[in-house]
XYZ file of C-alpha atoms in Angstrom:
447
model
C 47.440 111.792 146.425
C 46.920 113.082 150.143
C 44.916 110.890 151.620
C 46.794 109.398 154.598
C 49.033 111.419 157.138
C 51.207 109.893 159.733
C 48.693 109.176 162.215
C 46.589 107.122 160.644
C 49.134 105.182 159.336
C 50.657 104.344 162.954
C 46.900 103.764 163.852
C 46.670 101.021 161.324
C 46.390 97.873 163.002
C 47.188 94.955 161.409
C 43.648 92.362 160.883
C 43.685 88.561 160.319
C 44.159 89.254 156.445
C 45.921 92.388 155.220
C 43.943 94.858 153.517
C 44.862 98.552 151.909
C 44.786 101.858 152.801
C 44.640 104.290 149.431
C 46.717 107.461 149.433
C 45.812 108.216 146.092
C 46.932 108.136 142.216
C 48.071 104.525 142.366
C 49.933 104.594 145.836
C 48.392 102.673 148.652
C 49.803 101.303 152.395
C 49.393 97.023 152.601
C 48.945 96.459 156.028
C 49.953 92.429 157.190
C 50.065 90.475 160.346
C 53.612 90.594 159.851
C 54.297 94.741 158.759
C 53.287 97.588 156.266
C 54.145 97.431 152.916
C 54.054 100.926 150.238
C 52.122 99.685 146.893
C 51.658 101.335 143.703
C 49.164 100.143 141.731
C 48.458 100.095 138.374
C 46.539 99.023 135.166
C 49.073 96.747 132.738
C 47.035 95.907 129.229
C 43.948 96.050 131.161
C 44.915 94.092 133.979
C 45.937 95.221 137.651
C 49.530 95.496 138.490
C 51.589 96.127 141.556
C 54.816 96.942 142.498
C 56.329 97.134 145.868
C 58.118 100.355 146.638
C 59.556 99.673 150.322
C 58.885 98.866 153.933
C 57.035 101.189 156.327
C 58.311 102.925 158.482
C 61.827 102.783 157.009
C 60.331 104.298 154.071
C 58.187 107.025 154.991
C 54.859 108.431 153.293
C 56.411 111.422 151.647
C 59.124 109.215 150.360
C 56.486 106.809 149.394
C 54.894 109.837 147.408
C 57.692 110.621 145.721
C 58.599 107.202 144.594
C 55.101 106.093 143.189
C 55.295 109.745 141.461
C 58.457 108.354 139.631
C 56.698 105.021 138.589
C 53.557 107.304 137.182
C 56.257 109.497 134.714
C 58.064 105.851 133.884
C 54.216 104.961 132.813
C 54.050 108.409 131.171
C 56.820 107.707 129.627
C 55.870 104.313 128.067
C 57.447 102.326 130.766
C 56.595 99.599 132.435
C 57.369 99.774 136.149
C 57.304 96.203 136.957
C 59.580 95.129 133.745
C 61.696 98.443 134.787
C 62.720 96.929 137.779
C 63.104 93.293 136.222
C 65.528 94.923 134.308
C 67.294 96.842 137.341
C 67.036 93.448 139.410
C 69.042 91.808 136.839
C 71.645 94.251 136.245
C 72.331 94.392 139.674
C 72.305 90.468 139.322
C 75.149 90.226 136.591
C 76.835 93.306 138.247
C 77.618 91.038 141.275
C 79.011 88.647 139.176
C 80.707 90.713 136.512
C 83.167 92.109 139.539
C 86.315 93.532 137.798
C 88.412 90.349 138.634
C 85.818 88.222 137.283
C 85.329 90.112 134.183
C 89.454 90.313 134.073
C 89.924 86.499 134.290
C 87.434 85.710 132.281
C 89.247 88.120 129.322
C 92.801 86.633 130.356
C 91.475 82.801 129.810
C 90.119 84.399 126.580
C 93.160 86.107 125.668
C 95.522 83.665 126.164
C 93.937 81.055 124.270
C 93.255 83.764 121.095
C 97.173 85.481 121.142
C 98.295 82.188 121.363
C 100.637 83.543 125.093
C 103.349 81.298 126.369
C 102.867 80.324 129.907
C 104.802 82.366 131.271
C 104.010 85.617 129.585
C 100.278 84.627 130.249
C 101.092 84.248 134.047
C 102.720 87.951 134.409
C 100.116 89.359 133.004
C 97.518 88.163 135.728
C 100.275 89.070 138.737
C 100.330 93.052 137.512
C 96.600 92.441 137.809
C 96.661 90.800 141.046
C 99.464 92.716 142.639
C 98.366 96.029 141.017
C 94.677 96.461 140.249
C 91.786 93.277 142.230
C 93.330 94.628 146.069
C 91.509 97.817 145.067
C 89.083 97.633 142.601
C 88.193 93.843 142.004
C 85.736 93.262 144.067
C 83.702 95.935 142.171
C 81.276 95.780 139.923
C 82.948 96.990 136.290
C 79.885 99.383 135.688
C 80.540 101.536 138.736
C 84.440 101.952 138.702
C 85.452 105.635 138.435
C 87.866 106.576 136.140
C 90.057 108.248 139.276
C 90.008 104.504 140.896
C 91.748 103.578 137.677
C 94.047 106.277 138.126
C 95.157 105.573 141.212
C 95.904 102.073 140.767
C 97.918 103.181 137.727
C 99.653 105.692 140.005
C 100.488 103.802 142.857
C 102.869 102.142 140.358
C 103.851 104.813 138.873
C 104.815 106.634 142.118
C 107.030 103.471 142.561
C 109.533 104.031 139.792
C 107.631 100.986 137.704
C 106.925 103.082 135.072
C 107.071 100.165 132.469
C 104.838 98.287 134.397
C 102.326 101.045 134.959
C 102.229 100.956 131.335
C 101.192 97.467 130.986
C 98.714 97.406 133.403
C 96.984 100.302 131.680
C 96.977 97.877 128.546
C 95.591 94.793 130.528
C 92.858 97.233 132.106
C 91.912 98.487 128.471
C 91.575 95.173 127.114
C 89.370 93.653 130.421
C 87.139 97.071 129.790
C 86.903 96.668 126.379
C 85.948 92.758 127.011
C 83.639 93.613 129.143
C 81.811 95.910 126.653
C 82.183 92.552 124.314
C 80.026 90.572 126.247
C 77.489 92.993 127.225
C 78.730 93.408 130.578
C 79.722 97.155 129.916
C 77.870 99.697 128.250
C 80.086 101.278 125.439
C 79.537 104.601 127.004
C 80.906 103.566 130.454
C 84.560 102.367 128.604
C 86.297 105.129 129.455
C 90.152 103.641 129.966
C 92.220 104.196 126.893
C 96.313 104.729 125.709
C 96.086 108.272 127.549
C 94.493 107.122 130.952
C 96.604 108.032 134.060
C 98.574 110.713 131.767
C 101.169 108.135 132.141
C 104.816 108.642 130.069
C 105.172 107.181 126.740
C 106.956 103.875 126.949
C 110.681 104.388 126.479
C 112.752 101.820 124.262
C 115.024 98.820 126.388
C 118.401 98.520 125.336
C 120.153 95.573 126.736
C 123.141 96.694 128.283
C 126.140 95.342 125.798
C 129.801 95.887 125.567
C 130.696 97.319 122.040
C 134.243 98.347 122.665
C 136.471 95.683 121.566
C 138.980 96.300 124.452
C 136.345 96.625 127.690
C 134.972 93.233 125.610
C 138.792 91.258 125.889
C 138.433 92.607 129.385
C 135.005 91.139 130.443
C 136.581 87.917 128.299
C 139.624 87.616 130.385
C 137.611 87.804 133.626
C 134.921 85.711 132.290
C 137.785 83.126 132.289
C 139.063 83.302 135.164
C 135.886 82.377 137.421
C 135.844 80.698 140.079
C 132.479 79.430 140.691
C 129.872 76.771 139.598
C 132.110 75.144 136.446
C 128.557 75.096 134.837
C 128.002 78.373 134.898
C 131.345 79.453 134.024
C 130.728 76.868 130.384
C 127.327 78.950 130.115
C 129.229 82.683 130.269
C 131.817 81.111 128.720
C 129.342 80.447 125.843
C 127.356 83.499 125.664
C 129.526 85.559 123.620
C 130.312 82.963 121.721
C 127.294 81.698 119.854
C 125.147 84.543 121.304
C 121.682 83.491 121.591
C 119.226 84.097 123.805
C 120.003 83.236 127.121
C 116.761 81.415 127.808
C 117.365 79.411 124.677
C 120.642 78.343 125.419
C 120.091 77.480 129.035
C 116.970 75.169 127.729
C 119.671 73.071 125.935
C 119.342 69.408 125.329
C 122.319 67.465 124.750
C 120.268 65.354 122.334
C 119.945 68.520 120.828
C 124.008 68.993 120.344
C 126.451 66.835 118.027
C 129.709 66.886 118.624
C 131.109 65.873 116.255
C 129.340 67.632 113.631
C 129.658 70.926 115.268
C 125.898 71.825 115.343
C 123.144 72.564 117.686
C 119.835 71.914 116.560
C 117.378 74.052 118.767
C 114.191 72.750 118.476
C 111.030 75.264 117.786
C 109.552 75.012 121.266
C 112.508 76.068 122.918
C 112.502 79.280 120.919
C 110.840 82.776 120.957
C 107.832 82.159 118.366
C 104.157 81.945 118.551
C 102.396 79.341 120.476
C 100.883 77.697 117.241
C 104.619 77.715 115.680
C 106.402 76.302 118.071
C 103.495 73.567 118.122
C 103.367 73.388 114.136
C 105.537 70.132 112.707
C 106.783 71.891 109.954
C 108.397 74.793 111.849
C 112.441 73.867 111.731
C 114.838 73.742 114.415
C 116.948 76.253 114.714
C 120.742 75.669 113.989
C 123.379 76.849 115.688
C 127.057 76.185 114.039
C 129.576 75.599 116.874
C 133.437 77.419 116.626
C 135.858 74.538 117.930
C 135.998 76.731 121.334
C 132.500 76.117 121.851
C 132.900 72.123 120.753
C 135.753 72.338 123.554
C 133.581 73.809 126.032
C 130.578 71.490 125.920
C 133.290 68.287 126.031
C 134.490 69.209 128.919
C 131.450 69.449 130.640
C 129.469 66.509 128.815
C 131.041 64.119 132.133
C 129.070 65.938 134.173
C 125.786 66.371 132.865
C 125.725 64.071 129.875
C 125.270 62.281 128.296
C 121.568 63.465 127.960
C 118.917 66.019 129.541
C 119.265 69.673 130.110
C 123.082 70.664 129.750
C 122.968 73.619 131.465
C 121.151 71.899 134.681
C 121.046 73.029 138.280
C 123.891 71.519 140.125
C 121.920 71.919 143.556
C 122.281 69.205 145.804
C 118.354 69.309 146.282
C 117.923 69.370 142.597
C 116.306 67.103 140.517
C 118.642 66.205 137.608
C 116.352 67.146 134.840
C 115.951 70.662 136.242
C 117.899 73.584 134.452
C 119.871 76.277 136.101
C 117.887 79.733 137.075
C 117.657 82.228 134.313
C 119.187 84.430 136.072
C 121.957 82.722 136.537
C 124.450 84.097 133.656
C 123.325 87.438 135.089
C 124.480 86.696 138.534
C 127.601 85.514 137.262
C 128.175 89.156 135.979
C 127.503 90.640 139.115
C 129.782 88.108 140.642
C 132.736 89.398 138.108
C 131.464 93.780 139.359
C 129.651 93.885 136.404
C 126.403 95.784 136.379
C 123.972 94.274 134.459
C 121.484 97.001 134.211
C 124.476 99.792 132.780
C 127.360 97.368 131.092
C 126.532 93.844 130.064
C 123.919 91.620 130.703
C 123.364 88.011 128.802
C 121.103 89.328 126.211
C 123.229 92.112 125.701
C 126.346 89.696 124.043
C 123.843 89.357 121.042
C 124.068 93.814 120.367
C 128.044 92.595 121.203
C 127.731 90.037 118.288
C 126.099 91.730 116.358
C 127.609 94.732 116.179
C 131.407 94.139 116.037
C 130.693 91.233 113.389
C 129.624 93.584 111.422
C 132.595 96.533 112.372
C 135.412 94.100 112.744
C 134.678 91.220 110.577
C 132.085 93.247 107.856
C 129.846 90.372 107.479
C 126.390 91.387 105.932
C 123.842 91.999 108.278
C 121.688 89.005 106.387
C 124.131 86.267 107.505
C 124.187 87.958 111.771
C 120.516 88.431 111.389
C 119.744 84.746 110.607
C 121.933 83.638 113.496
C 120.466 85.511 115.728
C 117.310 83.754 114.758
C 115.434 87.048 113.426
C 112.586 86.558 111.318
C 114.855 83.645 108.998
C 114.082 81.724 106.620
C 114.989 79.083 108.824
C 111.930 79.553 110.755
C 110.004 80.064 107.760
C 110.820 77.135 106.720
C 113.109 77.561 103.337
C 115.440 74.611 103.110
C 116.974 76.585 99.993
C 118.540 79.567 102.340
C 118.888 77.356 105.676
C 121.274 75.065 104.136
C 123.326 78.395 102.138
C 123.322 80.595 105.224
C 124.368 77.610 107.253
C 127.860 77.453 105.675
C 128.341 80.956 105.735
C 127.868 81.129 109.619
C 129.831 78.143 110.382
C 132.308 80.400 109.239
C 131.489 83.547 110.797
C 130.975 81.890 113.939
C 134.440 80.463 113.600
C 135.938 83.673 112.678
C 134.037 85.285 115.968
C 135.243 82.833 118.126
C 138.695 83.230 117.121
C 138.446 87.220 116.985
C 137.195 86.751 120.769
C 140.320 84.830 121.561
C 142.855 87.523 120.100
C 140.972 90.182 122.259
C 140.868 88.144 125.532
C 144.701 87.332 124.758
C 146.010 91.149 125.257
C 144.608 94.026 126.625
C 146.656 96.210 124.282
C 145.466 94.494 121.496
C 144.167 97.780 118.916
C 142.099 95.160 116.551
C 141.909 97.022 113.247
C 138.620 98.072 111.886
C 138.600 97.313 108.143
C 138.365 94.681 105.484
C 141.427 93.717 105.487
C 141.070 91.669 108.669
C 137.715 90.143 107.499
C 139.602 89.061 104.271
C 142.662 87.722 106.045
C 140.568 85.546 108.480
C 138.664 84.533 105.541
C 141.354 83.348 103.663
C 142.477 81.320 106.875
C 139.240 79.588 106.080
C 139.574 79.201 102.831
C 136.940 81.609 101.706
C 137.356 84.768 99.244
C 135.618 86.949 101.247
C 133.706 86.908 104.422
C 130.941 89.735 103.520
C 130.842 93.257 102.649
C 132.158 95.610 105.107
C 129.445 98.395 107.292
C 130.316 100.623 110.281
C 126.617 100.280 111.165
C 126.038 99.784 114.972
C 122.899 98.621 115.832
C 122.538 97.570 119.575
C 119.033 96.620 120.076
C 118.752 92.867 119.931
C-alpha cells in the first residue's frame, strides 16, 4: 500500500467509463463521470469482492488506508467485510426503529394484555413514561442510551419531591429494557437498568390517613352532618363511614345494584378491585354489602333524585350527562370543604383503617368477619357459597351495630365509649345475638 499520493489523485480525471487507480493490498480509488469512490477489493470463495469505504475527498487517502487496513484484519480474522457491514446496515436499520418509545409501547401493549391491567392503571403507566422519560430519551435508539441519561430522567423526578413516582418509572424502564433484550432488540450485556438504578430511596409504605380516636371520629361525624353542599355528596360522606368500602366502588353504584327493602347491595365483580380476567369471569360473585337502617335511610332519601336507576352517586352538573358519576375526588373535596386535610387526618379510603380498627377495639368482632367486608381476599370472591351466606348474617349485624356505635359518637362529644366486651355483648344482645365476636386491641390501619 503506497502507491498513490495526493497529487495524482486530484490529477485523476474522470473518462467516459470509470476505471481504477490501485494503492495497494486490496485498496484502490474508482474514478466516475460523476466523483471518486475508495474500494477495497477482495477475493470471497474465489470470487472478487468489493466494498465501498467512502467518498473522495471527504474521505481522504490516509483515512482510506486505514480503513481498508481494518477490512484486511476483519478478513484475518475470518470475517467477511461485505456480510460485516450487512450486519452493521441492519442494526442501524432496526436501531431506528427500536427508538426507546417504540420499544416502550410496544412492551406496554404487551404488558397490559399479559398482567391483565385495568384501563386506567394501564394508562398511568404510559403518562410517567411520556411525561417523565420519551421528552429525553425516546427518540433514541435503546442500544445507545447511557446509563447517566437514565439517571437523570429518574432524577429530575426525584429532585421534584415525586419520589414514589421516580420509583415507578425506574420499574417501567426495567421492564421496556428487559423487553427489549426479549425480542432481540437489546443485547443482554447492554441491560444495565435494575432495582438499584438512580440510587433512588426504597419505597416507603402509604397509610391512608384515618381517624382512630373515637371522639375526633363523633367530631368529623357531627360535621359530616351538618354540610351544606351538593345533597349528593353529603349521602356519599354520609355513607363512607358507614359501610366503608372503597370509595371508587361505592361511587360506581348502580341502583339496580341496591334493594331496599332487603337491605343489601350487591356489587357486581367489575366494579371491584380484582384482576382483569376475574372481574370478566361469570362465576366470580358480586360482592355484598349488608345495609344498617341509617344507610337504607340515606339512599331513600336520595332515590327521587337519581333513581330510580343508573349511577346513584351521579354528577349533578348541569352540563352532565345523567349516566355520568360524580369525580372521584369528590368525597375528598368534601373533606377539605369541612378543614380536613386529607393527606394528614382522613381521607375516603382512610374510613375503612376507621372501620376496621375500632370494630375490632370497640365492638371486638373477629378480624375474619371485618376482613370479608372489606372485600379482602373472601371467600366471597372465591366463590364459596358455604361462607358467603354464614359471614353474610354475621355482618348484617356488625354493620348494624357500627352504624349505631357511629350514631352514639356523633350524638355527644363527651361521649367516653368504653373499650371492652361488655359493650360488644350488650349491643349484641340488642340484636338478639349471644355474642358479637371475640374481643382484640389490635390496630391495624393499613387498608
Amino acid at each position: 500500500m503506497g502507491q498513490l499520493n495526493e497529487l495524482q489523485i486530484r490529477a485523476a480525471a474522470p473518462r467516459d467509463r470509470e476505471y481504477l487507480l490501485a494503492d495497494g493490498e486490496g485498496l484502490y480509488l474508482r474514478v466516475r463521470p460523476t466523483g471518486k469512490v475508495w474500494v477495497y477489493r477482495y477475493k470471497r470463495l474465489g470470487k472478487e469482492a468489493k466494498l465501498s469505504i467512502g467518498h473522495y475527498p471527504a474521505v481522504t487517502l490516509a483515512t482510506a488506508r486505514r480503513k481498508a487496513r481494518l477490512e484486511a484484519e476483519k478478513r484475518a480474522d475470518g470475517v467477511d467485510p461485505r456480510e460485516a457491514r450487512r450486519v452493521e446496515v441492519e442494526r442501524a436499520r432496526v436501531a431506528r426503529l427500536n427508538t426507546f418509545e417504540l420499544t416502550a409501547r410496544a412492551w406496554h401493549v404487551q404488558a397490559w394484555k399479559d398482567r391483565e391491567w385495568s384501563a386506567g392503571y394501564a394508562g398511568k403507566v404510559m403518562r410517567h413514561l411520556e411525561l417523565h422519560v420519551f421528552p429525553w430519551i425516546g427518540a433514541l435508539a435503546i442500544e445507545a442510551i447511557l446509563p447517566t441519561e437514565v439517571v437523570r430522567c429518574l432524577h429530575r423526578i426525584k429532585e421534584r419531591g415525586n419520589l414514589e413516582t421516580a420509583q415507578r418509572v425506574r420499574e417501567a424502564v426495567q421492564h421496556v429494557f428487559q423487553y427489549a433484550v426479549d425480542v432481540g432488540a437489546l443485547d443482554p450485556a447492554r441491560n444495565f437498568v435494575n432495582g438499584r438504578t438512580g440510587g433512588l430511596p426504597p419505597p416507603r409504605t402509604r397509610h391512608y390517613a384515618a381517624i382512630t380516636d373515637p371522639q375526633k371520629l363523633g367530631q368529623l361525624l357531627r360535621d359530616m352532618r351538618a354540610y351544606n353542599g351538593n345533597v349528593i355528596t353529603r349521602a356519599a360522606l354520609q355513607l363512607s363511614p358507614l359501610l366503608f368500602q372503597r370509595p371508587g366502588q361505592l361511587r360506581l353504584a348502580h341502583w339496580e345494584d341496591v334493594d331496599l327493602n332487603q337491605a343489601l347491595w350487591r356489587c357486581p365483580p367489575e366494579k371491584m378491585k380484582l384482576r382483569e380476567w376475574k372481574k370478566r369471569d361469570v362465576r366470580t360473585p358480586a360482592h355484598l354489602v349488608p345495609l344498617p337502617t341509617q344507610a337504607v335511610e340515606i339512599l331513600r332519601d336520595i332515590h327521587p333524585l337519581t333513581g330510580p336507576s343508573g349511577p346513584i352517586f351521579r354528577s349533578m352538573s348541569k352540563r352532565s350527562e345523567k349516566t355520568r358519576y360524580m369525580s372521584d375526588n369528590t368525597i375528598n373535596s368534601a373533606l377539605r370543604t369541612l378543614g380536613y386535610d386529607t393527606k394528614e387526618q382522613i381521607t375516603g379510603h382512610g374510613f375503612r383503617a376507621t372501620a376496621r380498627t375500632l370494630i375490632r377495639e370497640l365492638l371486638g368482632w373477629d378480624r375474619e368477619v371485618i376482613e370479608r367486608h372489606l372485600a379482602h381476599g373472601s371467600d366471597e370472591e372465591l366463590g364459596s357459597a358455604y361462607d358467603r351466606t354464614t359471614f353474610l348474617n354475621q355482618r348484617r349485624q356488625m354493620i348494624q351495630l357500627w352504624a349505631d356505635l357511629l350514631d352514639d359518637l356523633a350524638a355527644d362529644s363527651a361521649l367516653a365509649m368504653p373499650v371492652c366486651t361488655e359493650f360488644a355483648t350488650v349491643r349484641a344482645s340488642e340484636m338478639g345475638v349471644e355474642e358479637a365476636g371475640s374481643f382484640h386491641r389490635t390496630a391495624q390501619l393499613e387498608v
